[in-house]
């Protein structure tokens, strides 16, 4: 009986030891808020240094090297929370190198696979073409965005139609403008279509 009691006591002690160890592992290994803050600060500093390097390469006319650095950041799991920033930087670099077709393809692919990235750069190609008065290219871009399989969200279609209308007006294409207006009237609410038309006309007058 004494041996049996000792064995039970040993087993009980071992179980308590295991439970205690488990509690230490599950609670003691969780990083403190202070450690998390330090880790985030270090990561932010690392990100800023990386983007400073990208800017330096760009200033030195080493755009291909800058793109390689950004591409590495895009696929690095550690930088997942900064992916939209890397994507925005990549589109900017591509457009600065006049690689607008590659940029458009990249954005359309993002609308289908990672729409949050595409939304982050919505308007960048439009601004690029507008600044260069490339209205035909802008109209072609709008057509691609408005295609049924583009993945463009419904809440952004009105904006793209307004770009398309502005491009048609800038090209003095009355038939093209009328076609866009017909689409706007049939697909958009009057309250949404009216300010877009006014903005397009004001932009044409300012130009």
Short mmCIF file of C-alpha atoms in Angstrom, two decimals:
data_model
loop_
_atom_site.label_atom_id
_atom_site.label_comp_id
_atom_site.label_asym_id
_atom_site.label_seq_id
_atom_site.Cartn_x
_atom_site.Cartn_y
_atom_site.Cartn_z
CA UNK A 1 0.00 0.00 0.00
CA UNK A 2 2.83 2.38 0.83
CA UNK A 3 4.49 1.69 -2.54
CA UNK A 4 1.20 2.24 -4.32
CA UNK A 5 0.68 5.53 -2.48
CA UNK A 6 4.18 6.68 -3.38
CA UNK A 7 3.61 5.83 -7.03
CA UNK A 8 0.33 7.75 -7.06
CA UNK A 9 2.03 10.70 -5.43
CA UNK A 10 4.79 10.62 -8.04
CA UNK A 11 2.28 10.43 -10.87
CA UNK A 12 0.30 13.30 -9.41
CA UNK A 13 3.41 15.41 -9.00
CA UNK A 14 4.46 14.68 -12.59
CA UNK A 15 1.03 15.71 -13.88
CA UNK A 16 1.17 18.96 -11.92
CA UNK A 17 4.65 19.62 -13.29
CA UNK A 18 3.46 19.09 -16.86
CA UNK A 19 0.46 21.38 -16.34
CA UNK A 20 2.68 24.06 -14.84
CA UNK A 21 5.14 23.80 -17.70
CA UNK A 22 2.29 24.07 -20.21
CA UNK A 23 0.99 27.19 -18.51
CA UNK A 24 4.45 28.75 -18.64
CA UNK A 25 4.81 27.91 -22.32
CA UNK A 26 1.38 29.22 -23.30
CA UNK A 27 1.46 32.40 -21.25
CA UNK A 28 5.14 33.15 -20.82
CA UNK A 29 6.02 32.96 -24.55
CA UNK A 30 3.49 35.58 -25.61
CA UNK A 31 5.38 38.81 -26.41
CA UNK A 32 4.62 41.80 -24.26
CA UNK A 33 3.08 44.97 -25.73
CA UNK A 34 6.44 46.69 -25.26
CA UNK A 35 8.25 43.99 -27.23
CA UNK A 36 5.62 44.14 -29.98
CA UNK A 37 6.05 47.92 -30.17
CA UNK A 38 9.82 47.59 -30.45
CA UNK A 39 9.45 44.94 -33.16
CA UNK A 40 7.07 47.16 -35.16
CA UNK A 41 9.38 50.16 -34.78
CA UNK A 42 12.32 48.15 -36.10
CA UNK A 43 10.26 46.90 -39.02
CA UNK A 44 9.08 50.41 -39.87
CA UNK A 45 12.67 51.64 -39.76
CA UNK A 46 13.72 48.80 -42.06
CA UNK A 47 10.92 49.65 -44.49
CA UNK A 48 11.84 53.33 -44.56
CA UNK A 49 15.50 52.50 -45.24
CA UNK A 50 14.44 50.23 -48.07
CA UNK A 51 12.28 52.91 -49.69
CA UNK A 52 15.04 55.48 -49.21
CA UNK A 53 17.27 53.11 -51.16
CA UNK A 54 14.64 52.86 -53.90
CA UNK A 55 14.49 56.64 -54.15
CA UNK A 56 18.27 56.84 -54.33
CA UNK A 57 18.42 54.29 -57.14
CA UNK A 58 15.70 56.16 -58.98
CA UNK A 59 17.56 59.46 -58.62
CA UNK A 60 20.68 57.78 -60.02
CA UNK A 61 18.70 56.61 -63.05
CA UNK A 62 18.95 52.98 -61.95
CA UNK A 63 15.27 52.21 -62.34
CA UNK A 64 15.71 48.51 -63.08
CA UNK A 65 17.58 47.99 -59.81
CA UNK A 66 14.90 49.94 -57.95
CA UNK A 67 12.24 47.70 -59.49
CA UNK A 68 14.12 44.58 -58.43
CA UNK A 69 14.27 45.87 -54.87
CA UNK A 70 10.53 46.62 -54.87
CA UNK A 71 9.71 43.21 -56.36
CA UNK A 72 11.68 41.54 -53.56
CA UNK A 73 9.66 43.51 -51.03
CA UNK A 74 6.39 42.48 -52.66
CA UNK A 75 7.09 38.76 -52.17
CA UNK A 76 8.68 39.04 -48.74
CA UNK A 77 6.21 37.64 -46.14
CA UNK A 78 7.71 39.91 -43.49
CA UNK A 79 6.49 42.95 -45.44
CA UNK A 80 2.95 41.66 -45.98
CA UNK A 81 1.44 44.63 -44.15
CA UNK A 82 3.23 47.01 -46.53
CA UNK A 83 2.31 45.24 -49.76
CA UNK A 84 0.06 48.05 -51.00
CA UNK A 85 2.90 50.52 -50.54
CA UNK A 86 5.30 48.31 -52.50
CA UNK A 87 2.69 47.87 -55.24
CA UNK A 88 2.13 51.63 -55.44
CA UNK A 89 5.88 52.19 -55.69
CA UNK A 90 6.16 49.60 -58.46
CA UNK A 91 3.45 51.23 -60.59
CA UNK A 92 5.11 54.61 -60.08
CA UNK A 93 8.48 53.26 -61.19
CA UNK A 94 6.99 51.59 -64.25
CA UNK A 95 5.14 54.72 -65.33
CA UNK A 96 8.26 56.83 -64.85
CA UNK A 97 9.95 54.48 -67.33
CA UNK A 98 6.98 54.90 -69.70
CA UNK A 99 6.07 51.23 -69.29
CA UNK A 100 2.38 52.05 -69.22
CA UNK A 101 1.25 48.84 -70.96
CA UNK A 102 3.03 46.75 -68.35
CA UNK A 103 1.50 48.91 -65.64
CA UNK A 104 -2.01 48.47 -67.03
CA UNK A 105 -1.56 44.69 -67.26
CA UNK A 106 -0.27 44.60 -63.69
CA UNK A 107 -3.24 46.57 -62.36
CA UNK A 108 -5.80 44.48 -64.22
CA UNK A 109 -4.22 41.33 -62.84
CA UNK A 110 -4.42 42.82 -59.36
CA UNK A 111 -8.14 43.62 -59.76
CA UNK A 112 -8.74 39.93 -60.32
CA UNK A 113 -6.38 38.52 -57.69
CA UNK A 114 -5.63 41.22 -55.09
CA UNK A 115 -8.18 44.03 -55.51
CA UNK A 116 -6.96 45.89 -52.44
CA UNK A 117 -3.67 46.52 -54.28
CA UNK A 118 -5.42 47.71 -57.44
CA UNK A 119 -7.63 50.04 -55.40
CA UNK A 120 -4.51 51.56 -53.84
CA UNK A 121 -3.33 52.74 -57.26
CA UNK A 122 -6.71 53.57 -58.78
CA UNK A 123 -6.25 56.69 -60.88
CA UNK A 124 -2.47 56.49 -61.34
CA UNK A 125 -2.64 55.52 -65.03
CA UNK A 126 -5.39 58.09 -65.59
CA UNK A 127 -3.22 60.84 -64.08
CA UNK A 128 -0.22 59.67 -66.13
CA UNK A 129 -2.11 59.84 -69.43
CA UNK A 130 -3.88 63.09 -68.52
CA UNK A 131 -0.61 64.89 -67.74
CA UNK A 132 0.79 63.81 -71.12
CA UNK A 133 -2.42 64.61 -73.04
CA UNK A 134 -2.58 61.00 -74.21
CA UNK A 135 -6.34 60.95 -74.54
CA UNK A 136 -6.52 58.03 -76.96
CA UNK A 137 -4.47 55.89 -74.59
CA UNK A 138 -6.68 57.01 -71.71
CA UNK A 139 -9.78 56.01 -73.61
CA UNK A 140 -8.28 52.60 -74.38
CA UNK A 141 -7.45 52.16 -70.69
CA UNK A 142 -11.00 53.02 -69.68
CA UNK A 143 -12.33 50.47 -72.16
CA UNK A 144 -10.16 47.76 -70.60
CA UNK A 145 -11.28 48.72 -67.09
CA UNK A 146 -14.96 48.68 -68.06
CA UNK A 147 -14.75 45.25 -69.69
CA UNK A 148 -17.06 42.72 -67.97
CA UNK A 149 -14.14 40.49 -66.93
CA UNK A 150 -11.85 43.24 -65.64
CA UNK A 151 -12.77 42.78 -61.99
CA UNK A 152 -13.39 46.51 -61.52
CA UNK A 153 -15.82 47.06 -58.58
CA UNK A 154 -19.19 48.61 -59.35
CA UNK A 155 -18.50 51.60 -57.08
CA UNK A 156 -15.63 52.73 -59.33
CA UNK A 157 -17.32 52.34 -62.72
CA UNK A 158 -18.77 55.84 -62.56
CA UNK A 159 -15.32 57.38 -62.15
CA UNK A 160 -13.95 55.44 -65.12
CA UNK A 161 -16.92 56.53 -67.24
CA UNK A 162 -16.18 60.16 -66.34
CA UNK A 163 -12.56 59.65 -67.50
CA UNK A 164 -13.83 58.15 -70.72
CA UNK A 165 -16.16 61.07 -71.27
CA UNK A 166 -13.40 63.60 -70.62
CA UNK A 167 -11.13 61.82 -73.11
CA UNK A 168 -13.83 61.87 -75.79
CA UNK A 169 -14.48 65.58 -75.23
CA UNK A 170 -10.75 66.36 -75.36
CA UNK A 171 -10.57 64.55 -78.72
CA UNK A 172 -13.65 66.43 -79.96
CA UNK A 173 -15.30 63.06 -80.51
CA UNK A 174 -18.99 63.92 -80.28
CA UNK A 175 -20.17 60.43 -81.14
CA UNK A 176 -17.85 58.91 -78.57
CA UNK A 177 -19.00 61.39 -75.92
CA UNK A 178 -22.64 60.65 -76.71
CA UNK A 179 -22.02 56.91 -76.40
CA UNK A 180 -20.45 57.38 -72.96
CA UNK A 181 -23.31 59.63 -71.87
CA UNK A 182 -25.81 57.00 -72.91
CA UNK A 183 -24.01 54.43 -70.75
CA UNK A 184 -23.86 56.83 -67.81
CA UNK A 185 -27.56 57.63 -68.04
CA UNK A 186 -28.52 53.97 -68.27
CA UNK A 187 -26.24 52.64 -65.54
CA UNK A 188 -25.72 55.47 -63.04
CA UNK A 189 -28.09 57.31 -60.75
CA UNK A 190 -28.78 60.92 -61.91
CA UNK A 191 -27.28 62.28 -58.70
CA UNK A 192 -24.03 60.43 -59.49
CA UNK A 193 -23.92 61.18 -63.22
CA UNK A 194 -24.61 64.94 -63.02
CA UNK A 195 -21.47 66.03 -61.10
CA UNK A 196 -19.29 63.77 -63.25
CA UNK A 197 -20.53 65.45 -66.41
CA UNK A 198 -20.00 68.89 -64.89
CA UNK A 199 -16.47 67.97 -63.77
CA UNK A 200 -15.57 66.67 -67.23
CA UNK A 201 -16.81 69.85 -68.90
CA UNK A 202 -14.96 72.08 -66.40
CA UNK A 203 -11.78 70.10 -66.97
CA UNK A 204 -12.09 70.63 -70.72
CA UNK A 205 -12.63 74.38 -70.28
CA UNK A 206 -9.61 74.67 -67.97
CA UNK A 207 -7.48 72.83 -70.51
#
